[in-house]
Amino acid sequence: MSMNNHEDLLMDISILYRSTQKYYDRKLEPFHLTYAQLPILLFIFEQEGITMQNIVEKGSYDKGTVTKNIKKLEALDYVEVRPSASDKRVKHLYTTYKAKRIIAQIYKIRIDWWNHIIQNIDDDTMRSFEAVYGSMCERANEYAKLEPEGLRFYGWKKLSLRGFGAHPCSVLEIGGCNLRCPGCQKKHLVFLKEGQKVIHSEEVKTYLTHHKTHLRAVAIEGGEVGLHPELESFLQFLKAEKYAVKIKTNGMYPEPVARWAENGLLDEVEIDLKSAWSGYSEATGIHDIDTSEIKKTLDALRQANVSHRFATTLIREFHNEDVLKEMASIVGHDGHWVWRNYEPGANAIEEGLHGFSKAEIDALEQTVGPLVKTLAIERGAQ
Ligand code: SF4
């Protein structure tokens, strides 16, 4: 696994951590100690008189964890707590003679494990790993001091002629989704990986401000846009820059979408219509899905008079003529609908699903098309 191409490095580190914990807990059992108490005991032994606060800072622990483990060490008679002579609130910690008698064995347990896990790793590799790991730890420690970061995207097509009719358009992909549709072809936006490239909204804003003379529209897709209330100020920015704005949504978040629609922040909305209501659970992977949320979104868009259309990825396992006719009744006689054929690919959430042949789609179009105002077939990826 290359460091630049990892998917879940921290998950791997947590596997290493858990194995380490198991090893130590087993080896420390004869001393009635656990892995959690080990570094604290060694901190105290190596710096007799250290305070609880020093340990909290040194190990980036929370205070409760240190207090709990020191109490255990005290109860086991490995540590003695003495109040400071100058300030009774400050407690100094010392190892007892009982601890000193076992400490050499504890160090040996630690050395044995370390030698076991680093075997076959040469010194240069180890040194560079330590440097990288050290800097990651520093960044992790700094995290608590950071301001929460704002809106971020995980994909960006700076110029597209397909995102918003034929308008030159920038297409942004937002991450995370409340559904887990088996037919989803954007796995990277649903199962967000640690190492996923993040695009900060400030970078996008700078670009859009500079390119507004030839780029007139922005489409924001998901994942699910409704999961991100912080999108609102970005939409306000887009409108202030006179961009036409389109969002794609699965319709499950009526409140933000209704608010954006009422406030004139949306020019077009595409609702991903997965199936007839009776097939929604199967098509979304959510057994207790509440489709009334989608109906509320539709009502809100109609009330706000925002242009909207439905889009469906045709999947053989979920759709047939009857289902599509039922879906047409949701789209309505005055509704616009887009079909895209399912194309299996590496970015699909589930394997084993299929699209339709061109002849089958043409036949379905003949029977279902007349039930809605317009039906467009877009061939290609979702
Ligand atoms: S298809 Fe859309 S709604 Fe379904 S999981 Fe993927 S991103 Fe979410």
Short mmCIF file of C-alpha atoms and ligand atoms in Angstrom, two decimals:
data_model
loop_
_atom_site.label_atom_id
_atom_site.label_comp_id
_atom_site.label_asym_id
_atom_site.label_seq_id
_atom_site.Cartn_x
_atom_site.Cartn_y
_atom_site.Cartn_z
CA MET A 1 0.00 0.00 0.00
CA SER A 2 1.62 3.26 -1.07
CA MET A 3 1.41 6.23 1.29
CA ASN A 4 0.09 8.36 -1.58
CA ASN A 5 -2.53 5.91 -2.61
CA HIS A 6 -3.94 4.66 0.66
CA GLU A 7 -7.62 4.25 1.25
CA ASP A 8 -7.87 3.82 5.00
CA LEU A 9 -4.45 4.17 6.59
CA LEU A 10 -5.91 5.15 9.95
CA MET A 11 -8.08 2.04 9.88
CA ASP A 12 -4.90 -0.03 9.37
CA ILE A 13 -3.28 1.84 12.25
CA SER A 14 -6.26 1.01 14.42
CA ILE A 15 -5.84 -2.69 13.55
CA LEU A 16 -2.22 -2.39 14.64
CA TYR A 17 -3.36 -0.63 17.81
CA ARG A 18 -5.88 -3.34 18.67
CA SER A 19 -3.35 -6.14 18.09
CA THR A 20 -0.89 -4.27 20.29
CA GLN A 21 -3.53 -3.87 22.97
CA LYS A 22 -4.34 -7.60 22.90
CA TYR A 23 -0.65 -8.51 23.18
CA TYR A 24 -0.06 -6.18 26.11
CA ASP A 25 -3.24 -7.09 27.95
CA ARG A 26 -2.23 -10.75 27.78
CA LYS A 27 1.37 -10.12 28.84
CA LEU A 28 0.43 -7.65 31.58
CA GLU A 29 -2.28 -9.82 33.09
CA PRO A 30 0.03 -11.45 35.68
CA PHE A 31 0.72 -7.93 37.01
CA HIS A 32 -3.02 -7.04 36.97
CA LEU A 33 -2.19 -4.21 34.56
CA THR A 34 -3.70 -3.30 31.18
CA TYR A 35 -2.35 -1.58 28.09
CA ALA A 36 -4.11 1.66 29.10
CA GLN A 37 -2.07 1.91 32.31
CA LEU A 38 1.29 0.99 30.80
CA PRO A 39 2.39 4.35 29.31
CA ILE A 40 1.17 6.19 32.41
CA LEU A 41 3.18 3.93 34.68
CA LEU A 42 6.27 4.42 32.50
CA PHE A 43 5.77 8.21 32.39
CA ILE A 44 5.75 8.25 36.19
CA PHE A 45 8.74 5.91 36.53
CA GLU A 46 10.81 7.95 34.08
CA GLN A 47 9.83 11.25 35.66
CA GLU A 48 9.12 10.64 39.33
CA GLY A 49 7.07 13.50 40.76
CA ILE A 50 5.31 14.21 37.45
CA THR A 51 1.82 15.71 37.84
CA MET A 52 -1.42 14.46 36.38
CA GLN A 53 -1.57 17.54 34.16
CA ASN A 54 1.92 16.77 32.78
CA ILE A 55 0.70 13.30 31.77
CA VAL A 56 -2.45 14.70 30.15
CA GLU A 57 -0.29 17.02 28.02
CA LYS A 58 2.46 14.52 27.26
CA GLY A 59 0.14 11.78 26.09
CA SER A 60 -2.65 13.99 24.66
CA TYR A 61 -5.03 12.18 27.01
CA ASP A 62 -8.28 13.45 28.34
CA LYS A 63 -8.18 14.17 32.04
CA GLY A 64 -10.80 11.55 32.94
CA THR A 65 -8.76 8.72 31.39
CA VAL A 66 -5.63 9.70 33.30
CA THR A 67 -7.51 10.09 36.59
CA LYS A 68 -9.19 6.69 36.18
CA ASN A 69 -5.94 4.88 35.36
CA ILE A 70 -3.98 6.55 38.14
CA LYS A 71 -6.67 5.49 40.61
CA LYS A 72 -6.26 1.90 39.38
CA LEU A 73 -2.47 2.10 39.64
CA GLU A 74 -2.83 3.52 43.13
CA ALA A 75 -5.26 0.76 44.14
CA LEU A 76 -2.78 -1.83 42.84
CA ASP A 77 -0.08 -0.17 44.92
CA TYR A 78 2.06 0.67 41.88
CA VAL A 79 1.71 4.44 42.25
CA GLU A 80 1.66 6.82 45.15
CA VAL A 81 -0.06 10.21 44.94
CA ARG A 82 1.41 13.00 47.08
CA PRO A 83 0.01 16.54 47.27
CA SER A 84 2.46 19.33 46.47
CA ALA A 85 3.94 21.06 49.52
CA SER A 86 3.31 24.50 48.00
CA ASP A 87 -0.15 23.90 46.48
CA LYS A 88 -2.35 21.13 47.86
CA ARG A 89 -4.43 21.05 44.67
CA VAL A 90 -1.42 19.83 42.67
CA LYS A 91 -0.72 16.10 43.03
CA HIS A 92 2.69 14.58 42.34
CA LEU A 93 2.98 10.97 41.29
CA TYR A 94 5.64 8.44 42.27
CA THR A 95 6.10 4.75 41.58
CA THR A 96 6.14 2.45 44.59
CA TYR A 97 8.78 -0.16 45.28
CA LYS A 98 6.28 -2.79 44.12
CA ALA A 99 6.22 -1.07 40.70
CA LYS A 100 9.99 -0.72 40.57
CA ARG A 101 10.39 -4.45 41.09
CA ILE A 102 8.35 -5.29 37.97
CA ILE A 103 9.36 -2.40 35.71
CA ALA A 104 12.25 -4.25 34.01
CA GLN A 105 9.81 -7.00 32.96
CA ILE A 106 7.41 -4.36 31.59
CA TYR A 107 10.18 -2.81 29.49
CA LYS A 108 11.10 -6.24 28.15
CA ILE A 109 7.48 -6.89 27.11
CA ARG A 110 7.51 -3.57 25.27
CA ILE A 111 10.82 -4.23 23.49
CA ASP A 112 9.73 -7.74 22.44
CA TRP A 113 6.57 -6.42 20.80
CA TRP A 114 8.36 -3.61 19.03
CA ASN A 115 11.00 -5.96 17.61
CA HIS A 116 8.26 -8.29 16.50
CA ILE A 117 6.28 -5.69 14.55
CA ILE A 118 9.25 -3.97 12.90
CA GLN A 119 11.01 -7.13 11.74
CA ASN A 120 11.98 -6.99 8.04
CA ILE A 121 11.68 -3.19 8.00
CA ASP A 122 15.04 -1.53 7.32
CA ASP A 123 16.32 1.48 9.27
CA ASP A 124 15.78 4.02 6.47
CA THR A 125 12.16 3.00 5.97
CA MET A 126 11.62 3.10 9.72
CA ARG A 127 13.15 6.56 10.02
CA SER A 128 11.00 7.99 7.24
CA PHE A 129 7.89 6.33 8.69
CA GLU A 130 8.65 7.83 12.11
CA ALA A 131 9.02 11.29 10.57
CA VAL A 132 5.72 11.01 8.67
CA TYR A 133 3.91 9.50 11.64
CA GLY A 134 5.32 12.16 13.97
CA SER A 135 4.06 14.93 11.76
CA MET A 136 0.62 13.26 11.49
CA CYS A 137 0.48 13.07 15.30
CA GLU A 138 1.37 16.75 15.55
CA ARG A 139 -1.39 17.65 13.10
CA ALA A 140 -3.81 15.47 15.06
CA ASN A 141 -2.88 17.28 18.28
CA GLU A 142 -3.43 20.64 16.61
CA TYR A 143 -6.88 19.61 15.45
CA ALA A 144 -8.68 20.65 18.63
CA LYS A 145 -7.46 24.20 18.11
CA LEU A 146 -8.67 24.44 14.52
CA GLU A 147 -11.85 26.17 13.43
CA PRO A 148 -14.28 23.71 11.85
CA GLU A 149 -13.69 23.80 8.12
CA GLY A 150 -16.42 24.95 5.81
CA LEU A 151 -17.99 23.46 2.77
CA ARG A 152 -15.88 21.06 0.76
CA PHE A 153 -16.35 19.17 -2.46
CA TYR A 154 -14.92 15.86 -3.63
CA GLY A 155 -15.15 16.27 -7.36
CA TRP A 156 -15.06 19.20 -9.75
CA LYS A 157 -15.45 19.34 -13.50
CA LYS A 158 -14.46 22.94 -14.11
CA LEU A 159 -16.08 23.09 -17.53
CA SER A 160 -18.84 20.82 -18.72
CA LEU A 161 -21.39 21.09 -21.49
CA ARG A 162 -23.59 18.41 -19.93
CA GLY A 163 -24.24 19.62 -16.39
CA PHE A 164 -26.87 22.26 -17.12
CA GLY A 165 -28.45 21.88 -20.55
CA ALA A 166 -25.98 23.15 -23.14
CA HIS A 167 -24.75 26.01 -20.93
CA PRO A 168 -21.02 26.04 -20.19
CA CYS A 169 -21.17 24.92 -16.63
CA SER A 170 -18.98 23.95 -13.68
CA VAL A 171 -20.04 20.69 -12.00
CA LEU A 172 -19.27 20.17 -8.32
CA GLU A 173 -19.66 16.95 -6.38
CA ILE A 174 -20.50 17.06 -2.70
CA GLY A 175 -19.80 14.04 -0.47
CA GLY A 176 -21.84 11.79 1.79
CA CYS A 177 -25.27 10.34 1.26
CA ASN A 178 -28.16 9.27 3.48
CA LEU A 179 -29.04 6.44 1.07
CA ARG A 180 -27.11 3.44 -0.13
CA CYS A 181 -28.68 2.69 -3.45
CA PRO A 182 -27.45 -0.62 -4.87
CA GLY A 183 -27.50 1.05 -8.31
CA CYS A 184 -25.37 4.01 -7.17
CA GLN A 185 -22.48 4.63 -9.55
CA LYS A 186 -20.78 7.18 -7.34
CA LYS A 187 -19.39 4.94 -4.65
CA HIS A 188 -16.52 7.40 -4.05
CA LEU A 189 -19.05 9.99 -2.85
CA VAL A 190 -20.91 7.61 -0.55
CA PHE A 191 -18.03 5.61 0.97
CA LEU A 192 -15.74 8.59 1.55
CA LYS A 193 -12.15 7.45 1.91
CA GLU A 194 -9.69 9.07 4.28
CA GLY A 195 -7.35 10.03 1.48
CA GLN A 196 -10.04 11.46 -0.78
CA LYS A 197 -8.96 14.71 -2.41
CA VAL A 198 -10.80 17.61 -0.83
CA ILE A 199 -11.66 20.76 -2.76
CA HIS A 200 -12.38 23.68 -0.47
CA SER A 201 -15.19 26.04 -1.40
CA GLU A 202 -12.84 29.05 -1.21
CA GLU A 203 -10.80 27.64 -4.11
CA VAL A 204 -13.98 27.10 -6.13
CA LYS A 205 -15.23 30.61 -5.34
CA THR A 206 -11.98 32.19 -6.53
CA TYR A 207 -12.18 30.26 -9.79
CA LEU A 208 -15.84 31.07 -10.38
CA THR A 209 -15.31 34.77 -9.68
CA HIS A 210 -12.56 34.85 -12.32
CA HIS A 211 -14.48 32.87 -14.94
CA LYS A 212 -17.94 34.32 -14.67
CA THR A 213 -17.82 35.97 -18.08
CA HIS A 214 -17.82 32.68 -19.99
CA LEU A 215 -19.12 30.25 -17.39
CA ARG A 216 -22.70 31.04 -16.56
CA ALA A 217 -23.97 28.04 -14.63
CA VAL A 218 -23.01 25.76 -11.74
CA ALA A 219 -24.43 22.31 -11.07
CA ILE A 220 -24.02 20.72 -7.63
CA GLU A 221 -24.43 16.98 -7.41
CA GLY A 222 -24.01 14.37 -4.73
CA GLY A 223 -23.84 12.39 -2.65
CA GLU A 224 -26.79 14.27 -1.26
CA VAL A 225 -26.82 18.07 -1.28
CA GLY A 226 -29.58 18.25 1.35
CA LEU A 227 -27.18 16.85 3.96
CA HIS A 228 -25.18 20.09 3.82
CA PRO A 229 -26.86 23.13 5.36
CA GLU A 230 -23.53 24.94 4.93
CA LEU A 231 -24.23 24.87 1.18
CA GLU A 232 -26.62 27.79 1.62
CA SER A 233 -23.97 30.51 1.86
CA PHE A 234 -22.24 29.03 -1.20
CA LEU A 235 -25.53 29.21 -3.13
CA GLN A 236 -25.87 32.83 -2.02
CA PHE A 237 -22.38 33.50 -3.35
CA LEU A 238 -23.31 31.91 -6.70
CA LYS A 239 -26.43 34.04 -7.03
CA ALA A 240 -24.48 37.18 -6.07
CA GLU A 241 -22.10 36.32 -8.92
CA LYS A 242 -25.15 35.89 -11.19
CA TYR A 243 -24.66 32.18 -11.82
CA ALA A 244 -27.57 29.96 -12.78
CA VAL A 245 -27.69 27.15 -10.21
CA LYS A 246 -28.82 23.57 -10.53
CA ILE A 247 -28.80 20.95 -7.79
CA LYS A 248 -29.41 17.23 -7.95
CA THR A 249 -31.10 15.69 -4.93
CA ASN A 250 -32.64 12.41 -3.86
CA GLY A 251 -35.45 14.52 -2.37
CA MET A 252 -35.08 13.27 1.20
CA TYR A 253 -34.28 16.71 2.67
CA PRO A 254 -37.32 18.90 1.97
CA GLU A 255 -36.44 21.63 4.49
CA PRO A 256 -33.17 22.99 3.09
CA VAL A 257 -34.26 22.45 -0.51
CA ALA A 258 -37.56 24.27 0.13
CA ARG A 259 -35.71 27.15 1.82
CA TRP A 260 -33.21 27.47 -1.03
CA ALA A 261 -36.05 27.35 -3.55
CA GLU A 262 -38.14 29.97 -1.70
CA ASN A 263 -35.12 32.25 -1.36
CA GLY A 264 -34.47 32.21 -5.09
CA LEU A 265 -31.17 30.34 -4.78
CA LEU A 266 -32.09 27.59 -7.26
CA ASP A 267 -32.85 27.78 -10.96
CA GLU A 268 -33.25 24.10 -11.59
CA VAL A 269 -33.56 20.97 -9.50
CA GLU A 270 -33.13 17.39 -10.64
CA ILE A 271 -34.83 14.82 -8.44
CA ASP A 272 -33.40 11.37 -8.57
CA LEU A 273 -36.51 9.18 -8.78
CA LYS A 274 -35.40 5.69 -7.89
CA SER A 275 -38.54 3.62 -8.36
CA ALA A 276 -42.28 3.53 -7.80
CA TRP A 277 -43.07 4.23 -4.13
CA SER A 278 -43.61 0.51 -3.48
CA GLY A 279 -40.10 -0.30 -4.74
CA TYR A 280 -38.24 2.50 -2.98
CA SER A 281 -36.80 0.41 -0.16
CA GLU A 282 -35.24 -2.05 -2.55
CA ALA A 283 -33.92 0.63 -4.89
CA THR A 284 -32.37 2.73 -2.11
CA GLY A 285 -31.10 0.01 0.20
CA ILE A 286 -33.09 1.56 3.11
CA HIS A 287 -35.76 -0.85 4.34
CA ASP A 288 -37.73 1.75 6.34
CA ILE A 289 -37.40 4.69 3.96
CA ASP A 290 -39.93 7.48 4.43
CA THR A 291 -40.94 8.55 0.92
CA SER A 292 -43.21 11.28 2.31
CA GLU A 293 -40.03 13.42 2.51
CA ILE A 294 -39.69 13.22 -1.27
CA LYS A 295 -43.33 14.21 -1.71
CA LYS A 296 -42.71 17.23 0.55
CA THR A 297 -39.71 18.24 -1.58
CA LEU A 298 -41.85 18.02 -4.72
CA ASP A 299 -44.61 20.12 -3.15
CA ALA A 300 -42.06 22.74 -2.07
CA LEU A 301 -40.55 22.97 -5.55
CA ARG A 302 -43.98 23.30 -7.15
CA GLN A 303 -44.99 25.98 -4.65
CA ALA A 304 -41.80 27.95 -5.20
CA ASN A 305 -42.27 27.50 -8.94
CA VAL A 306 -38.73 26.22 -9.42
CA SER A 307 -38.05 24.40 -12.66
CA HIS A 308 -37.48 20.75 -11.90
CA ARG A 309 -37.23 17.43 -13.62
CA PHE A 310 -36.94 13.83 -12.56
CA ALA A 311 -34.07 11.54 -13.44
CA THR A 312 -33.97 7.76 -13.24
CA THR A 313 -31.14 5.34 -13.82
CA LEU A 314 -32.77 2.36 -15.51
CA ILE A 315 -31.83 -0.89 -13.81
CA ARG A 316 -33.21 -4.20 -15.02
CA GLU A 317 -33.41 -5.60 -11.49
CA PHE A 318 -35.65 -2.71 -10.28
CA HIS A 319 -37.56 -1.45 -13.30
CA ASN A 320 -39.99 -2.88 -15.83
CA GLU A 321 -42.83 -1.41 -17.82
CA ASP A 322 -45.33 -1.55 -14.92
CA VAL A 323 -42.92 0.05 -12.46
CA LEU A 324 -42.01 2.78 -14.95
CA LYS A 325 -45.69 3.49 -15.59
CA GLU A 326 -46.24 3.87 -11.85
CA MET A 327 -43.24 6.19 -11.71
CA ALA A 328 -44.70 8.19 -14.59
CA SER A 329 -47.70 8.94 -12.38
CA ILE A 330 -45.28 10.53 -9.85
CA VAL A 331 -43.64 12.57 -12.61
CA GLY A 332 -47.09 13.64 -13.81
CA HIS A 333 -48.54 14.63 -17.20
CA ASP A 334 -46.84 18.00 -16.95
CA GLY A 335 -43.54 16.60 -15.67
CA HIS A 336 -40.14 16.25 -17.30
CA TRP A 337 -38.21 13.00 -16.96
CA VAL A 338 -34.74 11.86 -17.96
CA TRP A 339 -33.69 8.25 -18.24
CA ARG A 340 -30.11 7.10 -18.06
CA ASN A 341 -29.25 3.51 -18.66
CA TYR A 342 -27.33 1.71 -15.92
CA GLU A 343 -23.76 0.90 -16.83
CA PRO A 344 -21.89 -1.42 -14.48
CA GLY A 345 -18.49 -0.10 -13.50
CA ALA A 346 -15.82 0.00 -10.83
CA ASN A 347 -17.54 2.90 -9.13
CA ALA A 348 -20.79 1.00 -8.54
CA ILE A 349 -21.87 0.24 -4.97
CA GLU A 350 -23.24 -3.23 -5.78
CA GLU A 351 -22.14 -5.66 -8.44
CA GLY A 352 -24.48 -7.80 -10.52
CA LEU A 353 -26.96 -5.16 -11.68
CA HIS A 354 -27.80 -4.60 -15.34
CA GLY A 355 -29.11 -1.94 -17.66
CA PHE A 356 -31.37 -2.45 -20.68
CA SER A 357 -30.60 -2.90 -24.37
CA LYS A 358 -31.24 0.01 -26.72
CA ALA A 359 -34.19 -1.83 -28.26
CA GLU A 360 -35.73 -2.42 -24.83
CA ILE A 361 -35.35 1.23 -23.87
CA ASP A 362 -36.90 2.31 -27.17
CA ALA A 363 -39.88 0.01 -26.52
CA LEU A 364 -40.31 1.32 -22.95
CA GLU A 365 -40.09 4.87 -24.22
CA GLN A 366 -42.97 4.16 -26.62
CA THR A 367 -45.31 3.00 -23.87
CA VAL A 368 -44.20 5.15 -20.91
CA GLY A 369 -43.16 8.35 -22.73
CA PRO A 370 -46.73 9.49 -23.55
CA LEU A 371 -47.61 9.49 -19.82
CA VAL A 372 -45.34 12.48 -19.08
CA LYS A 373 -44.75 15.83 -20.74
CA THR A 374 -41.19 15.11 -21.90
CA LEU A 375 -39.03 12.04 -21.66
CA ALA A 376 -35.37 12.36 -22.64
CA ILE A 377 -32.96 9.45 -22.87
CA GLU A 378 -29.40 10.31 -21.91
CA ARG A 379 -27.06 7.54 -22.81
CA GLY A 380 -23.87 7.32 -20.76
CA ALA A 381 -22.89 7.34 -17.10
CA GLN A 382 -25.16 8.49 -14.30
S1 SF4 B 1 -27.42 7.03 -6.16
FE1 SF4 B 1 -27.48 9.08 -5.31
S2 SF4 B 1 -28.92 8.89 -3.60
FE2 SF4 B 1 -28.29 6.82 -4.09
S3 SF4 B 1 -26.52 6.38 -2.78
FE3 SF4 B 1 -25.71 7.18 -4.71
S4 SF4 B 1 -25.47 9.35 -4.36
FE4 SF4 B 1 -26.86 8.59 -2.77
#
